[in-house]
Coordinates of C-alpha atoms in Angstrom, one line a residue:
Chain A
X1 CA 94.4 -9.2 115.3
X2 CA 95.3 -11.6 118.2
X3 CA 94.7 -14.8 118.2
X4 CA 92.7 -16.1 120.8
X5 CA 93.5 -19.4 123.1
X6 CA 90.7 -22.2 123.1
X7 CA 90.1 -25.0 124.9
X8 CA 88.2 -27.7 122.3
X9 CA 87.9 -30.1 125.0
X10 CA 85.5 -27.7 126.7
X11 CA 83.8 -27.1 123.7
X12 CA 83.4 -30.2 122.6
X13 CA 82.0 -31.8 126.0
X14 CA 78.9 -28.8 126.1
X15 CA 78.1 -29.8 123.1
X16 CA 77.6 -33.2 123.0
X17 CA 75.7 -32.9 125.7
X18 CA 73.6 -30.7 124.6
X19 CA 72.9 -32.8 121.4
X20 CA 69.9 -33.9 122.2
X21 CA 68.3 -30.6 122.2
X22 CA 68.9 -28.6 119.0
X23 CA 67.8 -25.0 120.5
X24 CA 70.0 -25.6 123.3
X25 CA 72.8 -26.8 121.0
X26 CA 72.6 -24.0 118.8
X27 CA 72.4 -21.4 121.8
X28 CA 75.4 -23.3 123.2
X29 CA 77.1 -22.2 120.0
X30 CA 76.1 -18.8 119.8
X31 CA 78.0 -18.6 123.4
X32 CA 81.1 -20.1 122.2
X33 CA 80.9 -18.0 119.0
X34 CA 80.9 -14.8 121.1
X35 CA 84.6 -15.8 122.7
X36 CA 86.1 -15.9 118.7
X37 CA 84.6 -12.8 117.9
X38 CA 85.4 -11.4 120.9
X39 CA 88.7 -9.9 119.4
X40 CA 87.5 -8.9 116.0
X41 CA 84.8 -6.7 117.8
X42 CA 84.6 -3.4 118.8
X43 CA 81.4 -3.1 120.7
X44 CA 81.3 -5.7 123.4
X45 CA 77.9 -4.8 124.6
X46 CA 76.7 -5.3 121.1
X47 CA 78.7 -8.8 120.8
X48 CA 76.9 -9.9 124.5
X49 CA 73.3 -9.7 122.8
X50 CA 74.1 -11.0 119.5
X51 CA 70.9 -13.6 118.0
X52 CA 71.2 -15.8 115.3
X53 CA 70.2 -12.6 112.7
X54 CA 73.5 -10.6 113.9
X55 CA 75.6 -9.9 110.6
X56 CA 78.9 -10.2 111.4
X57 CA 80.1 -7.2 109.2
X58 CA 76.5 -4.3 109.4
X59 CA 75.6 -5.0 112.8
X60 CA 78.6 -6.0 114.7
X61 CA 81.4 -4.1 112.2
X62 CA 83.6 -6.7 112.3
X63 CA 86.3 -5.6 109.6
X64 CA 85.8 -8.0 106.4
X65 CA 89.7 -8.8 106.8
X66 CA 88.9 -10.3 109.5
X67 CA 85.8 -12.8 108.7
X68 CA 89.0 -15.1 107.5
X69 CA 90.2 -14.9 111.1
X70 CA 87.2 -16.2 112.3
X71 CA 86.5 -19.0 110.3
X72 CA 90.4 -20.2 111.1
X73 CA 89.5 -19.9 114.9
X74 CA 86.3 -21.5 114.7
X75 CA 88.2 -24.1 112.9
X76 CA 90.4 -23.7 116.0
X77 CA 88.0 -24.5 118.8
X78 CA 85.6 -27.3 117.3
X79 CA 88.4 -29.4 115.4
X80 CA 86.3 -29.0 112.4
X81 CA 87.7 -28.3 109.1
X82 CA 85.5 -25.4 106.7
X83 CA 85.7 -25.5 103.3
X84 CA 85.5 -22.1 100.5
X85 CA 82.4 -22.8 100.1
X86 CA 80.7 -23.1 103.4
X87 CA 83.2 -19.6 104.4
X88 CA 81.5 -18.0 102.1
X89 CA 78.5 -18.0 103.7
X90 CA 79.6 -17.0 107.3
X91 CA 78.6 -13.8 107.6
X92 CA 76.3 -13.8 110.2
X93 CA 75.1 -16.1 113.0
X94 CA 72.9 -18.2 112.2
X95 CA 74.9 -19.0 109.2
X96 CA 78.0 -19.0 111.0
X97 CA 75.8 -21.9 114.0
X98 CA 74.8 -23.7 110.3
X99 CA 78.3 -24.3 109.0
X100 CA 79.8 -25.3 112.4
X101 CA 76.9 -27.6 113.5
X102 CA 76.9 -29.4 110.1
X103 CA 80.8 -29.7 109.6
X104 CA 80.4 -31.0 113.9
X105 CA 78.1 -33.7 112.4
X106 CA 80.5 -34.6 109.6
X107 CA 83.2 -35.2 112.3
X108 CA 80.9 -38.1 113.6
Chain B
X1 CA 78.8 -1.5 84.6
X2 CA 79.7 2.0 85.7
X3 CA 80.8 1.5 89.1
X4 CA 84.2 1.1 91.3
X5 CA 85.9 -0.7 93.8
X6 CA 88.8 0.3 96.5
X7 CA 90.0 -1.1 99.9
X8 CA 92.5 -0.2 102.2
X9 CA 94.9 -2.1 104.8
X10 CA 96.5 -0.9 107.9
X11 CA 99.3 -3.3 107.9
X12 CA 100.0 -2.6 111.6
X13 CA 96.8 -4.3 112.2
X14 CA 97.4 -7.6 110.2
X15 CA 98.5 -10.7 111.8
X16 CA 102.3 -10.8 109.9
X17 CA 102.9 -14.7 111.3
X18 CA 98.9 -15.9 110.7
X19 CA 99.1 -14.5 107.2
X20 CA 102.1 -16.9 106.8
X21 CA 100.4 -19.7 107.2
X22 CA 98.9 -21.9 104.6
X23 CA 95.7 -22.4 106.3
X24 CA 95.4 -18.5 106.4
X25 CA 96.4 -17.3 103.3
X26 CA 95.0 -20.3 101.2
X27 CA 91.5 -19.4 102.0
X28 CA 92.4 -16.1 100.0
X29 CA 95.1 -16.9 96.8
X30 CA 94.4 -19.2 94.3
X31 CA 96.9 -22.0 93.2
X32 CA 97.9 -19.8 90.8
X33 CA 98.1 -16.5 93.0
X34 CA 100.4 -18.2 95.7
X35 CA 102.4 -19.8 92.6
X36 CA 102.5 -16.0 91.2
X37 CA 104.9 -14.9 94.5
X38 CA 107.3 -17.3 93.4
X39 CA 107.5 -17.0 89.6
X40 CA 107.5 -13.4 89.6
X41 CA 110.0 -12.4 92.2
X42 CA 109.3 -9.7 94.4
X43 CA 112.4 -8.4 95.1
X44 CA 111.1 -5.5 98.0
X45 CA 107.7 -6.9 98.8
X46 CA 107.3 -9.4 101.7
X47 CA 104.6 -12.2 101.3
X48 CA 102.6 -11.1 103.9
X49 CA 102.2 -8.0 101.9
X50 CA 101.9 -9.7 98.8
X51 CA 98.6 -11.6 100.8
X52 CA 97.5 -8.2 101.5
X53 CA 97.7 -6.3 98.3
X54 CA 95.9 -9.2 96.7
X55 CA 93.1 -9.1 99.3
X56 CA 92.8 -5.5 99.0
X57 CA 92.5 -6.0 94.7
X58 CA 89.9 -8.5 96.0
X59 CA 87.7 -6.5 97.9
X60 CA 87.8 -4.0 95.6
X61 CA 86.8 -6.0 92.8
X62 CA 83.9 -7.6 95.3
X63 CA 83.1 -3.7 96.4
X64 CA 83.1 -2.6 92.1
X65 CA 80.3 -5.5 91.9
X66 CA 78.2 -5.5 94.2
X67 CA 76.7 -2.2 93.0
X68 CA 75.4 -4.0 90.2
X69 CA 75.3 -8.0 91.5
X70 CA 73.8 -7.4 94.7
X71 CA 73.4 -10.8 96.4
X72 CA 77.0 -11.5 95.3
X73 CA 79.0 -12.9 98.1
X74 CA 82.6 -12.7 98.3
X75 CA 84.8 -15.4 97.4
X76 CA 88.4 -14.5 97.1
X77 CA 89.9 -17.3 95.7
X78 CA 86.9 -17.4 92.7
X79 CA 89.2 -13.3 92.1
X80 CA 91.9 -14.1 90.2
X81 CA 95.0 -11.7 90.1
X82 CA 97.0 -13.0 87.0
X83 CA 99.8 -10.7 86.7
X84 CA 101.4 -8.0 88.6
X85 CA 102.8 -5.6 87.1
X86 CA 105.6 -3.5 89.7
X87 CA 106.1 0.7 89.5
X88 CA 108.8 1.4 88.8
X89 CA 110.5 1.9 92.1
X90 CA 110.2 -0.7 94.6
X91 CA 111.5 0.5 97.7
X92 CA 108.8 0.8 100.1
X93 CA 108.5 4.4 102.2
X94 CA 106.7 5.3 104.6
X95 CA 103.0 7.2 104.0
X96 CA 105.0 10.4 105.0
X97 CA 101.9 13.0 105.4
X98 CA 98.8 12.9 106.5
X99 CA 97.2 12.6 103.2
X100 CA 97.6 12.0 99.8
X101 CA 95.4 12.6 96.6
X102 CA 95.4 11.9 93.0
X103 CA 93.7 12.0 89.6
X104 CA 94.0 9.4 88.4
X105 CA 96.2 10.8 85.3
X106 CA 99.3 10.0 87.4
X107 CA 101.8 8.3 85.6
X108 CA 100.5 4.1 86.3
X109 CA 104.7 3.4 86.8
X110 CA 104.6 4.7 89.9
X111 CA 101.8 1.6 91.5
X112 CA 101.8 -1.7 91.3
X113 CA 99.0 -2.7 88.5
X114 CA 97.2 -5.5 87.4
X115 CA 95.0 -7.5 86.1
X116 CA 91.9 -9.5 87.0
X117 CA 89.3 -11.9 86.0
X118 CA 86.2 -13.1 88.2
X119 CA 83.9 -15.3 86.1
X120 CA 83.4 -13.6 83.0
X121 CA 84.2 -10.0 84.1
X122 CA 87.7 -8.5 83.6
X123 CA 89.1 -5.7 85.6
X124 CA 92.6 -3.5 86.2
X125 CA 93.7 -2.3 89.6
X126 CA 96.4 0.1 90.7
X127 CA 97.9 0.0 94.1
X128 CA 99.5 1.8 96.6
X129 CA 101.8 0.1 98.5
X130 CA 103.7 2.3 101.8
X131 CA 105.3 0.7 104.8
X132 CA 102.1 1.3 107.2
X133 CA 99.1 0.6 104.5
X134 CA 98.0 -0.5 101.0
X135 CA 95.7 1.1 99.6
X136 CA 93.5 -0.6 95.9
X137 CA 91.6 1.0 93.6
X138 CA 89.9 -0.8 91.0
X139 CA 88.6 -0.5 87.3
X140 CA 87.3 -2.2 84.7
X141 CA 89.0 -0.4 81.9
X142 CA 92.9 -0.1 81.5
X143 CA 92.1 4.1 81.8
X144 CA 92.3 4.9 85.0
X145 CA 92.2 8.7 84.0
X146 CA 88.7 9.9 85.4
X147 CA 89.2 8.2 88.9
X148 CA 90.1 10.6 91.9
X149 CA 91.9 8.8 94.2
X150 CA 92.2 9.8 98.1
X151 CA 93.8 8.1 101.5
X152 CA 94.7 9.9 105.0
X153 CA 95.9 8.8 108.2
X154 CA 93.3 9.8 111.1
X155 CA 94.2 10.2 114.9
X156 CA 91.2 8.2 115.7
X157 CA 91.1 4.3 114.8
X158 CA 87.2 3.9 116.2
X159 CA 85.6 2.5 113.7
X160 CA 82.0 5.4 113.8
X161 CA 85.1 7.5 113.6
X162 CA 86.5 5.7 110.5
X163 CA 83.5 6.1 109.0
X164 CA 83.1 9.8 109.7
X165 CA 86.1 10.7 108.9
X166 CA 86.4 9.1 105.3
X167 CA 82.8 10.7 104.4
X168 CA 84.0 14.1 105.4
X169 CA 87.0 13.4 103.3
X170 CA 85.3 12.2 100.2
X171 CA 82.4 15.2 100.9
X172 CA 85.3 17.9 100.7
X173 CA 86.6 16.9 97.4
X174 CA 83.7 16.1 95.9
X175 CA 82.4 19.9 97.7
X176 CA 85.8 21.1 95.9
X177 CA 85.5 19.2 92.4
X178 CA 81.8 19.4 91.3
X179 CA 80.8 22.7 89.7
X180 CA 77.5 24.1 91.5
X181 CA 78.0 21.6 94.9
X182 CA 78.4 24.5 97.1
X183 CA 78.8 22.9 100.2
X184 CA 75.3 20.7 99.2
X185 CA 76.4 16.9 98.7
X186 CA 76.1 14.0 101.4
X187 CA 77.1 10.6 101.2
X188 CA 74.1 7.7 102.0
X189 CA 74.6 4.2 102.5
X190 CA 72.1 3.1 100.5
X191 CA 69.9 -0.2 101.4
X192 CA 71.7 -2.3 99.2
X193 CA 74.9 -1.5 101.4
X194 CA 77.1 0.7 98.5
X195 CA 77.8 4.7 99.2
X196 CA 76.0 6.8 97.3
X197 CA 76.6 10.8 96.7
X198 CA 73.4 13.1 97.5
X199 CA 73.1 16.6 96.0
X200 CA 69.8 17.6 98.0
X201 CA 68.5 14.7 98.5
X202 CA 68.7 13.1 95.2
X203 CA 71.4 10.8 93.8
X204 CA 74.1 11.9 91.7
X205 CA 75.7 10.1 88.8
X206 CA 78.8 9.9 90.8
X207 CA 80.0 5.8 92.0
X208 CA 81.9 6.4 95.1
X209 CA 83.4 3.8 97.1
X210 CA 84.8 4.2 100.5
X211 CA 87.4 2.3 102.8
X212 CA 88.7 2.3 106.2
X213 CA 91.4 0.2 108.5
X214 CA 92.5 1.3 111.7
X215 CA 94.2 4.9 111.4
X216 CA 93.8 4.9 107.8
X217 CA 90.8 6.3 105.2
X218 CA 90.6 6.2 101.4
X219 CA 88.1 7.3 98.7
X220 CA 87.9 6.9 95.1
X221 CA 84.9 8.6 92.1
X222 CA 84.7 7.8 89.1
X223 CA 84.3 11.8 87.8
X224 CA 85.0 13.7 84.0
X225 CA 84.6 16.8 86.2
X226 CA 86.7 19.3 86.1

């Protein structure tokens, strides 16, 4: 497990600029999620083609022990705090996006 | 409920620095478990090994329950390790061989062991800790007599190879253990996500659990045979 370096300013600016378009907003989060998931995903080709239905464990084969890393990396990237109840839901891309959007909105 | 759950952690693949950060371990350990480490005073067990020991126990409980509660969500901090008993020899040695297999009649004093609760359920665990790995098996009773357990190091750590190797490892044991199998067993993942043993395409009444991480694989199954 290696730590990913993040540029949170870029991520925040990008999200703010696209907040009027929720589909675009979610697509941008998927692009950022790909960077978060990269250190924990063996199949990089599959990672490039993820969509909201992609399951982190069964499709991307991310080891369950690395899910905690993914959550912590997402917290760091978006400067949010993900509580345990929300973290439990983050097993597929859709739920990851939902949690990130919810916590970003809570921050505003 | 007739089930079994196991897990294995390859310690060289964990991030020791991150494991020691509260941001990380507070997502795995409950407050009472964090206190347990300092209260119990483990001499040989570093804090990061303690965290991953408890992770492997919690993951094993989750796998145990998943068979009867398909919609179960893995919530590490809700699966609570209540007590840990230490092995007779606490010195952590190297795994030292390519594989280890055991039917649960080995003295419990050779293992880390303890009690876990999750809501109304109570479970018991046994864990082997070596310098390279932590492997755990969970049962719903204190008696591990009918539990078979194997650990093996493998050359290739690619995900598909780990998965293939662990199936071959358990099938070898099942075929040599169960009478009348004649190598016609197979392991498949059922639609609910847990592995089952098939004999000529028919599911056998033998709960199995498989685990792999990096260069280590492990199986466990419940059988009174031979």
